[in-house]
Amino acid sequence: MAGFIDEIERLKQAALAELKGAADVAALERSKGAWIGPNGQFTALMKQLGALPREEKPAAGKAINAAKGELEAALAGRREELELKGALPREPTDFTLPGRRRPLGRLHPLTQVTEDIVRSFRKIGFAVADGPEVEDEYHCFDALNTPADHPARDTQDTFYLAGSDRAAPARGQEALLLRTHTSSVQIRVMKSQPPPVRIIVPGRVYRRDNADATHNPTFHQIEGLYVDRNVTAGDLKGTVEFVFRELMGGDTKIRFRPHYFSYTEPSFEIDFSNALVKKLGKDWLEIAGCGMVHPQVFENVGYDPEVWTGWAFGFGIERIAMLRYGINDIRLFYENDIRFLRQF
């Protein structure tokens, strides 16, 4: 009996020494298997209990259970020590050093350009208006004097919503579409308030374009509308010159060319010139469309065209950003490539 108890104590001390001396978790697991695993030395000793006399078994079993408890406690304690050690940094840490700030994001280049445009217009008294991106044909086309056979109203050019088509009004329903310009907001504002009106309308618009370096089915526009008594094309040109010089530099020059838009009369294309345009090897670049609001549009919203006059214009925000930052592919704005966005 005494010899068996001594053997338990000897194996226990040897196992404790090896468990406590394990250099890492892997070595600890190997020691565990060698001593108290299914084929371990201590487990083999426990199997010898059956060969002891009946009167010696209780004392031997008690000694084995006590030793096993010590080994398991030592195993758990050493594992905790090794795991804590493994979690500590390999290099010493100086906690007196200043902390590391989290990197801050930045505004998307299109957002930056939009805010600059809005800021310029606010300087001369314009308010920002907004409206729905899902529109009906009345606000997007009819009220803007766009005829039913205009190409912009074709399904090849405009996104009509599922279950909504050009024939829907004949069935007593409205044909719904994704707005092709933000001019629909101008109609909503004029129908909701009397003149004078002085607004700009930035927003997302949609057209059936194949994505390439200069086109995208989703892009951003900003439009302006000014309605009051005795408003002239001179007011329009002065406003456009002020805004584009704010955006593109003080050396910017503006010229108007005659054009046709169904909702303005007379209508113009706006070209601009500055040092950037010269670097591109050109004298002028087209940048926007504008004109005096068509009298029919005023009648459609309930304004008397004999009393009120006004002008409207619109241009693409992506085009301004591309010119401003020297970007030659519009798709870069939508790819969310951090390497590109970090430049702004």
JSON list of N, CA and C in Angstrom, two decimals, residues 109-110 211-216 276 280 282 285 318-335 340 343-344:
[
{"chain": "A", "resi": 109, "resn": "PRO", "atom": "N", "xyz": [-15.69, 63.55, -54.03]},
{"chain": "A", "resi": 109, "resn": "PRO", "atom": "CA", "xyz": [-15.44, 64.72, -54.89]},
{"chain": "A", "resi": 109, "resn": "PRO", "atom": "C", "xyz": [-16.71, 65.32, -55.47]},
{"chain": "A", "resi": 110, "resn": "LEU", "atom": "N", "xyz": [-17.72, 64.50, -55.80]},
{"chain": "A", "resi": 110, "resn": "LEU", "atom": "CA", "xyz": [-18.97, 65.05, -56.31]},
{"chain": "A", "resi": 110, "resn": "LEU", "atom": "C", "xyz": [-19.70, 65.84, -55.24]},
{"chain": "A", "resi": 211, "resn": "ALA", "atom": "N", "xyz": [-22.68, 52.90, -70.00]},
{"chain": "A", "resi": 211, "resn": "ALA", "atom": "CA", "xyz": [-21.56, 53.46, -69.23]},
{"chain": "A", "resi": 211, "resn": "ALA", "atom": "C", "xyz": [-20.29, 53.45, -70.08]},
{"chain": "A", "resi": 212, "resn": "ASP", "atom": "N", "xyz": [-19.67, 54.63, -70.19]},
{"chain": "A", "resi": 212, "resn": "ASP", "atom": "CA", "xyz": [-18.36, 54.73, -70.83]},
{"chain": "A", "resi": 212, "resn": "ASP", "atom": "C", "xyz": [-17.61, 55.87, -70.15]},
{"chain": "A", "resi": 213, "resn": "ALA", "atom": "N", "xyz": [-16.56, 56.36, -70.77]},
{"chain": "A", "resi": 213, "resn": "ALA", "atom": "CA", "xyz": [-15.73, 57.36, -70.12]},
{"chain": "A", "resi": 213, "resn": "ALA", "atom": "C", "xyz": [-16.46, 58.67, -69.86]},
{"chain": "A", "resi": 214, "resn": "THR", "atom": "N", "xyz": [-17.49, 58.97, -70.65]},
{"chain": "A", "resi": 214, "resn": "THR", "atom": "CA", "xyz": [-18.18, 60.27, -70.51]},
{"chain": "A", "resi": 214, "resn": "THR", "atom": "C", "xyz": [-19.67, 60.14, -70.23]},
{"chain": "A", "resi": 215, "resn": "HIS", "atom": "N", "xyz": [-20.20, 58.91, -70.12]},
{"chain": "A", "resi": 215, "resn": "HIS", "atom": "CA", "xyz": [-21.63, 58.72, -69.87]},
{"chain": "A", "resi": 215, "resn": "HIS", "atom": "C", "xyz": [-21.86, 57.69, -68.77]},
{"chain": "A", "resi": 216, "resn": "ASN", "atom": "N", "xyz": [-22.97, 57.85, -68.07]},
{"chain": "A", "resi": 216, "resn": "ASN", "atom": "CA", "xyz": [-23.37, 56.89, -67.06]},
{"chain": "A", "resi": 216, "resn": "ASN", "atom": "C", "xyz": [-24.90, 56.96, -66.93]},
{"chain": "A", "resi": 276, "resn": "LEU", "atom": "N", "xyz": [-7.39, 76.36, -68.02]},
{"chain": "A", "resi": 276, "resn": "LEU", "atom": "CA", "xyz": [-7.53, 74.91, -68.12]},
{"chain": "A", "resi": 276, "resn": "LEU", "atom": "C", "xyz": [-7.94, 74.47, -69.51]},
{"chain": "A", "resi": 280, "resn": "LEU", "atom": "N", "xyz": [-5.95, 72.15, -72.57]},
{"chain": "A", "resi": 280, "resn": "LEU", "atom": "CA", "xyz": [-6.52, 71.03, -73.32]},
{"chain": "A", "resi": 280, "resn": "LEU", "atom": "C", "xyz": [-6.42, 71.23, -74.82]},
{"chain": "A", "resi": 282, "resn": "LYS", "atom": "N", "xyz": [-7.92, 73.71, -76.54]},
{"chain": "A", "resi": 282, "resn": "LYS", "atom": "CA", "xyz": [-9.18, 74.20, -77.10]},
{"chain": "A", "resi": 282, "resn": "LYS", "atom": "C", "xyz": [-9.38, 75.64, -76.71]},
{"chain": "A", "resi": 285, "resn": "LEU", "atom": "N", "xyz": [-15.15, 75.28, -74.30]},
{"chain": "A", "resi": 285, "resn": "LEU", "atom": "CA", "xyz": [-15.77, 74.00, -73.97]},
{"chain": "A", "resi": 285, "resn": "LEU", "atom": "C", "xyz": [-17.23, 74.22, -73.60]},
{"chain": "A", "resi": 318, "resn": "GLU", "atom": "N", "xyz": [-20.92, 66.09, -62.56]},
{"chain": "A", "resi": 318, "resn": "GLU", "atom": "CA", "xyz": [-19.75, 65.27, -62.90]},
{"chain": "A", "resi": 318, "resn": "GLU", "atom": "C", "xyz": [-18.85, 65.99, -63.90]},
{"chain": "A", "resi": 319, "resn": "ARG", "atom": "N", "xyz": [-19.46, 66.69, -64.85]},
{"chain": "A", "resi": 319, "resn": "ARG", "atom": "CA", "xyz": [-18.64, 67.38, -65.86]},
{"chain": "A", "resi": 319, "resn": "ARG", "atom": "C", "xyz": [-17.81, 68.49, -65.22]},
{"chain": "A", "resi": 320, "resn": "ILE", "atom": "N", "xyz": [-18.39, 69.21, -64.28]},
{"chain": "A", "resi": 320, "resn": "ILE", "atom": "CA", "xyz": [-17.64, 70.25, -63.57]},
{"chain": "A", "resi": 320, "resn": "ILE", "atom": "C", "xyz": [-16.48, 69.61, -62.80]},
{"chain": "A", "resi": 321, "resn": "ALA", "atom": "N", "xyz": [-16.77, 68.50, -62.11]},
{"chain": "A", "resi": 321, "resn": "ALA", "atom": "CA", "xyz": [-15.72, 67.83, -61.33]},
{"chain": "A", "resi": 321, "resn": "ALA", "atom": "C", "xyz": [-14.61, 67.29, -62.22]},
{"chain": "A", "resi": 322, "resn": "MET", "atom": "N", "xyz": [-14.98, 66.74, -63.37]},
{"chain": "A", "resi": 322, "resn": "MET", "atom": "CA", "xyz": [-13.96, 66.20, -64.28]},
{"chain": "A", "resi": 322, "resn": "MET", "atom": "C", "xyz": [-13.05, 67.30, -64.80]},
{"chain": "A", "resi": 323, "resn": "LEU", "atom": "N", "xyz": [-13.64, 68.44, -65.15]},
{"chain": "A", "resi": 323, "resn": "LEU", "atom": "CA", "xyz": [-12.83, 69.56, -65.62]},
{"chain": "A", "resi": 323, "resn": "LEU", "atom": "C", "xyz": [-11.97, 70.14, -64.51]},
{"chain": "A", "resi": 324, "resn": "ARG", "atom": "N", "xyz": [-12.56, 70.25, -63.36]},
{"chain": "A", "resi": 324, "resn": "ARG", "atom": "CA", "xyz": [-11.89, 70.88, -62.22]},
{"chain": "A", "resi": 324, "resn": "ARG", "atom": "C", "xyz": [-10.68, 70.07, -61.75]},
{"chain": "A", "resi": 325, "resn": "TYR", "atom": "N", "xyz": [-10.83, 68.73, -61.73]},
{"chain": "A", "resi": 325, "resn": "TYR", "atom": "CA", "xyz": [-9.78, 67.88, -61.19]},
{"chain": "A", "resi": 325, "resn": "TYR", "atom": "C", "xyz": [-8.97, 67.14, -62.25]},
{"chain": "A", "resi": 326, "resn": "GLY", "atom": "N", "xyz": [-9.27, 67.39, -63.53]},
{"chain": "A", "resi": 326, "resn": "GLY", "atom": "CA", "xyz": [-8.51, 66.74, -64.59]},
{"chain": "A", "resi": 326, "resn": "GLY", "atom": "C", "xyz": [-8.78, 65.25, -64.68]},
{"chain": "A", "resi": 327, "resn": "ILE", "atom": "N", "xyz": [-10.03, 64.82, -64.50]},
{"chain": "A", "resi": 327, "resn": "ILE", "atom": "CA", "xyz": [-10.41, 63.41, -64.55]},
{"chain": "A", "resi": 327, "resn": "ILE", "atom": "C", "xyz": [-10.97, 63.12, -65.94]},
{"chain": "A", "resi": 328, "resn": "ASN", "atom": "N", "xyz": [-10.54, 62.01, -66.54]},
{"chain": "A", "resi": 328, "resn": "ASN", "atom": "CA", "xyz": [-10.95, 61.72, -67.92]},
{"chain": "A", "resi": 328, "resn": "ASN", "atom": "C", "xyz": [-11.91, 60.54, -68.04]},
{"chain": "A", "resi": 329, "resn": "ASP", "atom": "N", "xyz": [-12.37, 59.99, -66.91]},
{"chain": "A", "resi": 329, "resn": "ASP", "atom": "CA", "xyz": [-13.30, 58.87, -66.96]},
{"chain": "A", "resi": 329, "resn": "ASP", "atom": "C", "xyz": [-14.33, 59.03, -65.86]},
{"chain": "A", "resi": 330, "resn": "ILE", "atom": "N", "xyz": [-15.60, 59.23, -66.24]},
{"chain": "A", "resi": 330, "resn": "ILE", "atom": "CA", "xyz": [-16.67, 59.50, -65.28]},
{"chain": "A", "resi": 330, "resn": "ILE", "atom": "C", "xyz": [-16.92, 58.30, -64.36]},
{"chain": "A", "resi": 331, "resn": "ARG", "atom": "N", "xyz": [-16.57, 57.09, -64.82]},
{"chain": "A", "resi": 331, "resn": "ARG", "atom": "CA", "xyz": [-16.82, 55.90, -64.02]},
{"chain": "A", "resi": 331, "resn": "ARG", "atom": "C", "xyz": [-16.01, 55.85, -62.73]},
{"chain": "A", "resi": 332, "resn": "LEU", "atom": "N", "xyz": [-14.92, 56.58, -62.69]},
{"chain": "A", "resi": 332, "resn": "LEU", "atom": "CA", "xyz": [-14.09, 56.62, -61.47]},
{"chain": "A", "resi": 332, "resn": "LEU", "atom": "C", "xyz": [-14.87, 57.15, -60.27]},
{"chain": "A", "resi": 333, "resn": "PHE", "atom": "N", "xyz": [-15.87, 58.00, -60.51]},
{"chain": "A", "resi": 333, "resn": "PHE", "atom": "CA", "xyz": [-16.65, 58.57, -59.41]},
{"chain": "A", "resi": 333, "resn": "PHE", "atom": "C", "xyz": [-17.50, 57.53, -58.70]},
{"chain": "A", "resi": 334, "resn": "TYR", "atom": "N", "xyz": [-17.82, 56.42, -59.39]},
{"chain": "A", "resi": 334, "resn": "TYR", "atom": "CA", "xyz": [-18.78, 55.46, -58.84]},
{"chain": "A", "resi": 334, "resn": "TYR", "atom": "C", "xyz": [-18.15, 54.13, -58.43]},
{"chain": "A", "resi": 335, "resn": "GLU", "atom": "N", "xyz": [-16.86, 53.96, -58.65]},
{"chain": "A", "resi": 335, "resn": "GLU", "atom": "CA", "xyz": [-16.22, 52.67, -58.35]},
{"chain": "A", "resi": 335, "resn": "GLU", "atom": "C", "xyz": [-15.81, 52.52, -56.89]},
{"chain": "A", "resi": 340, "resn": "PHE", "atom": "N", "xyz": [-8.39, 56.24, -55.47]},
{"chain": "A", "resi": 340, "resn": "PHE", "atom": "CA", "xyz": [-8.85, 57.41, -56.23]},
{"chain": "A", "resi": 340, "resn": "PHE", "atom": "C", "xyz": [-9.42, 58.47, -55.30]},
{"chain": "A", "resi": 343, "resn": "GLN", "atom": "N", "xyz": [-7.41, 61.14, -53.13]},
{"chain": "A", "resi": 343, "resn": "GLN", "atom": "CA", "xyz": [-6.76, 62.29, -53.77]},
{"chain": "A", "resi": 343, "resn": "GLN", "atom": "C", "xyz": [-7.53, 63.59, -53.55]},
{"chain": "A", "resi": 344, "resn": "PHE", "atom": "N", "xyz": [-8.75, 63.47, -53.02]},
{"chain": "A", "resi": 344, "resn": "PHE", "atom": "CA", "xyz": [-9.58, 64.67, -52.89]},
{"chain": "A", "resi": 344, "resn": "PHE", "atom": "C", "xyz": [-9.85, 64.97, -51.42]}
]
